[in-house]
Amino acid sequence: MTTIHEVAQYAQVSIATVSRYLNDTAGVRPETGRRVREAIAALDFQPNQIGRSLKTASTRALGIVIPSLENPVFAQAVSGFDAAARRRGYSVMMTTSEYDQHREIEAVETLLRYQVDGLALTATRSDAPVVRERLAANRAPYTLIYNEPTPDERAVVTVDNAAAAAVAAEHLVELGHRRLAMITGRLAESDRASRRRDGFVGAIARLGLPAPQVREVDFSARDVRPVLEQLLGTPATRPTALFCSNDRLAIAVIGAANRMGLRVPRDISVVGFDGIDLAREFVPSLTTVVQPSYDIGYAAAKAMLDRRAGQDPTMPVILPFSLRIGESTAPLGQDGPTTPRPVCPPQSNEAML
Amino acid sequence: MTTIHEVAQYAQVSIATVSRYLNDTAGVRPETGRRVREAIAALDFQPNQIGRSLKTASTRALGIVIPSLENPVFAQAVSGFDAAARRRGYSVMMTTSEYDQHREIEAVETLLRYQVDGLALTATRSDAPVVRERLAANRAPYTLIYNEPTPDERAVVTVDNAAAAAVAAEHLVELGHRRLAMITGRLAESDRASRRRDGFVGAIARLGLPAPQVREVDFSARDVRPVLEQLLGTPATRPTALFCSNDRLAIAVIGAANRMGLRVPRDISVVGFDGIDLAREFVPSLTTVVQPSYDIGYAAAKAMLDRRAGQDPTMPVILPFSLRIGESTAPLGQDGPTTPRPVCPPQSNEAML
DNA sequence: GCTTGTTATGTAAACGTTTTCAGATAATGA
DNA sequence: TCATTATCTGAAAACGTTTACATAACAAGC
């Protein structure tokens, strides 16, 4: 590893001059600059970011903790986060919490030890005290992504989950459905799932329809089948439309419904939440509430960097969602449009904070 | 930020003792230990990893550069990489190259400046000289993932792309197909796509069939439609089966075929490559060569950490692939099995180095 | 009680940078 | 030519750790 000292020696200048050349922080005489440049080239010198970070108290790195990379929603968010960071010359440290609270805390602590200049996190619940304490105690700015803002917690980038779920409900009701139900991941382990439930249930109440049944399933979605059988067991009272708290779940539900001999959307309509890309290509293509995951990641990084740059970005950032209508929803008893499949441009939606 | 100095002062010991307590590197008297422990708790001290890294010349962080996170294959690899790193107490710095060679070099340089203790990379081509130079010049071990090993370059974790593509060819031929074709991403920009092409073409030659047509398309897969129309234009000589160099392409191809009025697999069979999870849920579910992406990431991290631990892991690491048979392939003229869809367990395959 | 050995602790240097401060050099005006 | 100023450069301290080395404390052996 060649250091600034060797460069200085080679160029017959002091390390201070080399440093100044590197950061062009003060006038370095052209001739001196040339010597330094040559030395750097000759020795193939790359400044050591660790030494730099120690002195400047800035690592020029941001951290991000997400539940899992296997979910395209989070992968996209990381993608946007990385892009925003890179654009400003920052790098990214990333890790996953595997939907585990304990692991989540550990991850945050690890990244803070690395002195990241900002930390984005999808917490299981935004009101989880331990994590918030850790984050608040730190000098680095942080942002919760996908989580629900609360009066105490405004450092959030997300969509209005309740309003978005309401739009899903309205879509189904417009299609003529009256008996609705929701299948969701564990509510206790996800504040966003809870909000989606609230929004869905609330919208249905406002429309004067009977309260929907809500069923929780595991994240693994292994237990979708029995839940579905139980839910759809009695044809007389069977819901005709299902809202799923995320796209993976929706896809699993459609698969299970198929295997149960039900056809989507003829027998039952299904709406997802997330808007993952590949869900477009399914047969039936998935009707889903699209959240701008890339933008969520991007905005989170940007907000923290702005904050560090002395600005005071308005928080929380609530990004627009949209309802992408696919083939998985239709008026009861009708099949959706079939081949050739219509291209459904995302339909932007104004209903946001 | 509380430092080791403040802890030392609070506990009435020297910073050396605090350090020794933290790393339990030498006997600290129980009574002294207690005082230090109390000080740490009282001051909420977390050791600064930057200071640590500078002194120990080890960041306990690994870097990984992949083309894109939007492709589930790479997201899974990162997931495995992170898991392996975490297991050994390492953290991960990640960035994407967006399939751009220039950006790739830049990314590598950035991560090396951060003094990562190891660097995994999916290079556009494993023989790209610039990147290899940069990596080789560095003290940190590196591993190429997904790339093709060459005589010069053994630090690789991947699957045997040629053999895997051959298995795809054999599957199609077994089903009775005789006129085959391949649709691939730009060969010049991906050594693995090239190898898959070679394996596919080679297998077909060995089986005594006419050479398949090979068509390149962009990564965006926007131009799939015209390519497909041109390829399938003349019914008389139209291929009856297509091999796609990756799953995203295969999904796009199936979509385009549908829109052209062709049915998969009745009119044409399609095989993908990657084994992304969601491809299972498509209708038709995708027949694809499954590569163990999580394991690839995991093995890459493990190899580098082993190497740092003084071991000499055997390289290259060639992991097993398997052919997952779905509904997108069938004997010519037949529809695949329909609802209820069969569950196809990954069928392990011995054909590997 | 004195040496010897063992164990626990402290002092100070080092890791690779940036940056303050002061000194040296060059440029300018008389 | 000399003083004065503006520009450039160097010495040294600092960032938060770890660690070699030295020293202090203490027990054991005589």
PDB file of C-alpha atoms in Angstrom, chain A residues 183-332:
ATOM      1  CA  ILE A 183     -54.858 -11.309   3.594  1.00  0.00           C
ATOM      2  CA  THR A 184     -51.892  -9.755   5.310  1.00  0.00           C
ATOM      3  CA  GLY A 185     -48.518 -10.500   6.812  1.00  0.00           C
ATOM      4  CA  ARG A 186     -48.281 -10.409  10.592  1.00  0.00           C
ATOM      5  CA  LEU A 187     -49.676  -7.086  11.672  1.00  0.00           C
ATOM      6  CA  ALA A 188     -47.692  -6.983  14.870  1.00  0.00           C
ATOM      7  CA  GLU A 189     -44.491  -7.215  12.883  1.00  0.00           C
ATOM      8  CA  SER A 190     -45.155  -4.521  10.344  1.00  0.00           C
ATOM      9  CA  ASP A 191     -46.559  -1.085  10.985  1.00  0.00           C
ATOM     10  CA  ARG A 192     -47.152  -0.618   7.257  1.00  0.00           C
ATOM     11  CA  ALA A 193     -49.260  -3.755   7.032  1.00  0.00           C
ATOM     12  CA  SER A 194     -51.303  -2.413   9.925  1.00  0.00           C
ATOM     13  CA  ARG A 195     -51.854   0.875   8.169  1.00  0.00           C
ATOM     14  CA  ARG A 196     -52.891  -0.860   4.997  1.00  0.00           C
ATOM     15  CA  ARG A 197     -55.375  -2.860   6.979  1.00  0.00           C
ATOM     16  CA  ASP A 198     -56.725   0.300   8.592  1.00  0.00           C
ATOM     17  CA  GLY A 199     -57.023   2.044   5.261  1.00  0.00           C
ATOM     18  CA  PHE A 200     -58.741  -0.908   3.643  1.00  0.00           C
ATOM     19  CA  VAL A 201     -61.164  -1.519   6.476  1.00  0.00           C
ATOM     20  CA  GLY A 202     -61.857   2.185   6.848  1.00  0.00           C
ATOM     21  CA  ALA A 203     -62.635   2.711   3.179  1.00  0.00           C
ATOM     22  CA  ILE A 204     -65.065  -0.178   3.189  1.00  0.00           C
ATOM     23  CA  ALA A 205     -66.805   1.180   6.245  1.00  0.00           C
ATOM     24  CA  ARG A 206     -67.082   4.587   4.594  1.00  0.00           C
ATOM     25  CA  LEU A 207     -68.684   2.940   1.600  1.00  0.00           C
ATOM     26  CA  GLY A 208     -71.268   1.395   3.871  1.00  0.00           C
ATOM     27  CA  LEU A 209     -70.296  -2.194   3.215  1.00  0.00           C
ATOM     28  CA  PRO A 210     -69.953  -4.968   5.771  1.00  0.00           C
ATOM     29  CA  ALA A 211     -66.573  -5.144   7.481  1.00  0.00           C
ATOM     30  CA  PRO A 212     -64.126  -7.344   5.591  1.00  0.00           C
ATOM     31  CA  GLN A 213     -62.528 -10.365   7.097  1.00  0.00           C
ATOM     32  CA  VAL A 214     -58.823  -9.963   7.735  1.00  0.00           C
ATOM     33  CA  ARG A 215     -56.511 -12.969   7.920  1.00  0.00           C
ATOM     34  CA  GLU A 216     -52.862 -12.966   8.886  1.00  0.00           C
ATOM     35  CA  VAL A 217     -50.325 -15.310   7.354  1.00  0.00           C
ATOM     36  CA  ASP A 218     -46.630 -15.858   7.821  1.00  0.00           C
ATOM     37  CA  PHE A 219     -44.051 -14.000   5.802  1.00  0.00           C
ATOM     38  CA  SER A 220     -42.989 -17.231   4.236  1.00  0.00           C
ATOM     39  CA  ALA A 221     -46.513 -17.455   2.797  1.00  0.00           C
ATOM     40  CA  ARG A 222     -46.331 -21.194   3.359  1.00  0.00           C
ATOM     41  CA  ASP A 223     -49.628 -21.197   5.178  1.00  0.00           C
ATOM     42  CA  VAL A 224     -51.603 -19.385   2.528  1.00  0.00           C
ATOM     43  CA  ARG A 225     -53.448 -22.462   1.362  1.00  0.00           C
ATOM     44  CA  PRO A 226     -55.219 -23.411   4.609  1.00  0.00           C
ATOM     45  CA  VAL A 227     -56.052 -19.802   5.350  1.00  0.00           C
ATOM     46  CA  LEU A 228     -57.532 -19.439   1.917  1.00  0.00           C
ATOM     47  CA  GLU A 229     -59.514 -22.652   2.234  1.00  0.00           C
ATOM     48  CA  GLN A 230     -60.930 -21.530   5.496  1.00  0.00           C
ATOM     49  CA  LEU A 231     -61.703 -18.081   4.144  1.00  0.00           C
ATOM     50  CA  LEU A 232     -63.329 -19.263   0.943  1.00  0.00           C
ATOM     51  CA  GLY A 233     -64.855 -22.392   2.427  1.00  0.00           C
ATOM     52  CA  THR A 234     -68.535 -21.469   2.430  1.00  0.00           C
ATOM     53  CA  PRO A 235     -69.574 -20.426  -1.086  1.00  0.00           C
ATOM     54  CA  ALA A 236     -72.607 -18.552   0.211  1.00  0.00           C
ATOM     55  CA  THR A 237     -70.633 -16.033   2.225  1.00  0.00           C
ATOM     56  CA  ARG A 238     -67.406 -16.311   0.309  1.00  0.00           C
ATOM     57  CA  PRO A 239     -65.625 -13.016  -0.395  1.00  0.00           C
ATOM     58  CA  THR A 240     -65.444 -12.218  -4.066  1.00  0.00           C
ATOM     59  CA  ALA A 241     -62.370 -10.077  -3.866  1.00  0.00           C
ATOM     60  CA  LEU A 242     -59.141 -10.187  -1.900  1.00  0.00           C
ATOM     61  CA  PHE A 243     -56.698  -7.473  -1.004  1.00  0.00           C
ATOM     62  CA  CYS A 244     -53.205  -8.702  -0.166  1.00  0.00           C
ATOM     63  CA  SER A 245     -50.781  -6.639   1.867  1.00  0.00           C
ATOM     64  CA  ASN A 246     -47.983  -7.232  -0.632  1.00  0.00           C
ATOM     65  CA  ASP A 247     -47.338  -8.594  -4.087  1.00  0.00           C
ATOM     66  CA  ARG A 248     -45.532 -11.749  -3.054  1.00  0.00           C
ATOM     67  CA  LEU A 249     -48.502 -12.657  -0.983  1.00  0.00           C
ATOM     68  CA  ALA A 250     -50.854 -11.822  -3.841  1.00  0.00           C
ATOM     69  CA  ILE A 251     -48.905 -14.057  -6.174  1.00  0.00           C
ATOM     70  CA  ALA A 252     -48.945 -16.869  -3.664  1.00  0.00           C
ATOM     71  CA  VAL A 253     -52.679 -16.370  -3.200  1.00  0.00           C
ATOM     72  CA  ILE A 254     -53.370 -16.549  -6.912  1.00  0.00           C
ATOM     73  CA  GLY A 255     -51.293 -19.708  -7.125  1.00  0.00           C
ATOM     74  CA  ALA A 256     -53.119 -21.298  -4.209  1.00  0.00           C
ATOM     75  CA  ALA A 257     -56.486 -20.247  -5.605  1.00  0.00           C
ATOM     76  CA  ASN A 258     -55.608 -21.889  -8.909  1.00  0.00           C
ATOM     77  CA  ARG A 259     -54.681 -25.083  -7.172  1.00  0.00           C
ATOM     78  CA  MET A 260     -57.968 -24.974  -5.292  1.00  0.00           C
ATOM     79  CA  GLY A 261     -59.749 -24.898  -8.604  1.00  0.00           C
ATOM     80  CA  LEU A 262     -60.733 -21.242  -8.427  1.00  0.00           C
ATOM     81  CA  ARG A 263     -60.046 -18.960 -11.319  1.00  0.00           C
ATOM     82  CA  VAL A 264     -58.783 -15.417 -10.991  1.00  0.00           C
ATOM     83  CA  PRO A 265     -60.503 -13.081 -11.695  1.00  0.00           C
ATOM     84  CA  ARG A 266     -63.626 -15.017 -12.717  1.00  0.00           C
ATOM     85  CA  ASP A 267     -64.198 -16.551  -9.306  1.00  0.00           C
ATOM     86  CA  ILE A 268     -62.291 -14.099  -7.250  1.00  0.00           C
ATOM     87  CA  SER A 269     -60.438 -10.833  -7.814  1.00  0.00           C
ATOM     88  CA  VAL A 270     -57.054 -10.182  -6.241  1.00  0.00           C
ATOM     89  CA  VAL A 271     -55.244  -6.900  -5.623  1.00  0.00           C
ATOM     90  CA  GLY A 272     -51.656  -6.715  -4.475  1.00  0.00           C
ATOM     91  CA  PHE A 273     -49.514  -3.996  -2.974  1.00  0.00           C
ATOM     92  CA  ASP A 274     -45.977  -2.988  -4.019  1.00  0.00           C
ATOM     93  CA  GLY A 275     -46.002  -2.898  -7.771  1.00  0.00           C
ATOM     94  CA  ILE A 276     -43.115  -5.235  -8.399  1.00  0.00           C
ATOM     95  CA  ASP A 277     -42.133  -5.271 -12.039  1.00  0.00           C
ATOM     96  CA  LEU A 278     -42.492  -8.916 -12.824  1.00  0.00           C
ATOM     97  CA  ALA A 279     -46.063  -8.961 -11.577  1.00  0.00           C
ATOM     98  CA  ARG A 280     -46.904  -7.281 -14.870  1.00  0.00           C
ATOM     99  CA  GLU A 281     -45.905 -10.378 -16.759  1.00  0.00           C
ATOM    100  CA  PHE A 282     -48.014 -12.831 -14.836  1.00  0.00           C
ATOM    101  CA  VAL A 283     -51.088 -14.426 -16.253  1.00  0.00           C
ATOM    102  CA  PRO A 284     -53.263 -12.918 -14.979  1.00  0.00           C
ATOM    103  CA  SER A 285     -51.147  -9.805 -14.642  1.00  0.00           C
ATOM    104  CA  LEU A 286     -51.520  -8.463 -11.143  1.00  0.00           C
ATOM    105  CA  THR A 287     -53.602  -5.460 -10.219  1.00  0.00           C
ATOM    106  CA  THR A 288     -51.541  -3.738  -7.601  1.00  0.00           C
ATOM    107  CA  VAL A 289     -50.882  -0.541  -5.735  1.00  0.00           C
ATOM    108  CA  VAL A 290     -47.550   0.680  -7.001  1.00  0.00           C
ATOM    109  CA  GLN A 291     -45.204   2.312  -4.576  1.00  0.00           C
ATOM    110  CA  PRO A 292     -42.174   4.099  -5.997  1.00  0.00           C
ATOM    111  CA  SER A 293     -39.529   1.946  -4.336  1.00  0.00           C
ATOM    112  CA  TYR A 294     -36.581   3.271  -6.237  1.00  0.00           C
ATOM    113  CA  ASP A 295     -37.667   6.794  -5.402  1.00  0.00           C
ATOM    114  CA  ILE A 296     -38.149   5.931  -1.771  1.00  0.00           C
ATOM    115  CA  GLY A 297     -34.551   4.787  -1.535  1.00  0.00           C
ATOM    116  CA  TYR A 298     -33.392   7.735  -3.572  1.00  0.00           C
ATOM    117  CA  ALA A 299     -35.282  10.264  -1.491  1.00  0.00           C
ATOM    118  CA  ALA A 300     -34.018   8.772   1.754  1.00  0.00           C
ATOM    119  CA  ALA A 301     -30.391   9.134   0.729  1.00  0.00           C
ATOM    120  CA  LYS A 302     -30.992  12.576  -0.674  1.00  0.00           C
ATOM    121  CA  ALA A 303     -32.730  13.800   2.456  1.00  0.00           C
ATOM    122  CA  MET A 304     -29.868  12.726   4.672  1.00  0.00           C
ATOM    123  CA  LEU A 305     -27.230  14.232   2.432  1.00  0.00           C
ATOM    124  CA  ASP A 306     -29.174  17.462   2.199  1.00  0.00           C
ATOM    125  CA  ARG A 307     -29.427  17.480   5.932  1.00  0.00           C
ATOM    126  CA  ARG A 308     -25.698  17.041   6.264  1.00  0.00           C
ATOM    127  CA  ALA A 309     -25.200  19.807   3.766  1.00  0.00           C
ATOM    128  CA  GLY A 310     -26.890  22.099   6.217  1.00  0.00           C
ATOM    129  CA  GLN A 311     -30.292  22.136   4.611  1.00  0.00           C
ATOM    130  CA  ASP A 312     -33.422  21.216   6.444  1.00  0.00           C
ATOM    131  CA  PRO A 313     -35.384  18.920   4.140  1.00  0.00           C
ATOM    132  CA  THR A 314     -39.086  18.788   4.884  1.00  0.00           C
ATOM    133  CA  MET A 315     -40.013  15.579   6.584  1.00  0.00           C
ATOM    134  CA  PRO A 316     -41.739  13.227   6.373  1.00  0.00           C
ATOM    135  CA  VAL A 317     -41.495  12.669   2.627  1.00  0.00           C
ATOM    136  CA  ILE A 318     -44.719  11.087   1.415  1.00  0.00           C
ATOM    137  CA  LEU A 319     -44.360   9.920  -2.156  1.00  0.00           C
ATOM    138  CA  PRO A 320     -47.226   9.355  -4.590  1.00  0.00           C
ATOM    139  CA  PHE A 321     -48.503   5.870  -5.251  1.00  0.00           C
ATOM    140  CA  SER A 322     -50.622   4.656  -8.122  1.00  0.00           C
ATOM    141  CA  LEU A 323     -52.996   1.851  -8.885  1.00  0.00           C
ATOM    142  CA  ARG A 324     -51.843  -0.339 -11.729  1.00  0.00           C
ATOM    143  CA  ILE A 325     -54.811  -2.217 -13.056  1.00  0.00           C
ATOM    144  CA  GLY A 326     -54.056  -5.658 -14.388  1.00  0.00           C
ATOM    145  CA  GLU A 327     -56.007  -8.758 -15.190  1.00  0.00           C
ATOM    146  CA  SER A 328     -56.360 -10.099 -11.683  1.00  0.00           C
ATOM    147  CA  THR A 329     -59.388  -7.933 -10.953  1.00  0.00           C
ATOM    148  CA  ALA A 330     -62.649  -7.873 -12.860  1.00  0.00           C
ATOM    149  CA  PRO A 331     -66.369  -7.535 -12.272  1.00  0.00           C
ATOM    150  CA  LEU A 332     -67.584 -10.650 -10.531  1.00  0.00           C
TER     151      LEU A 332
END
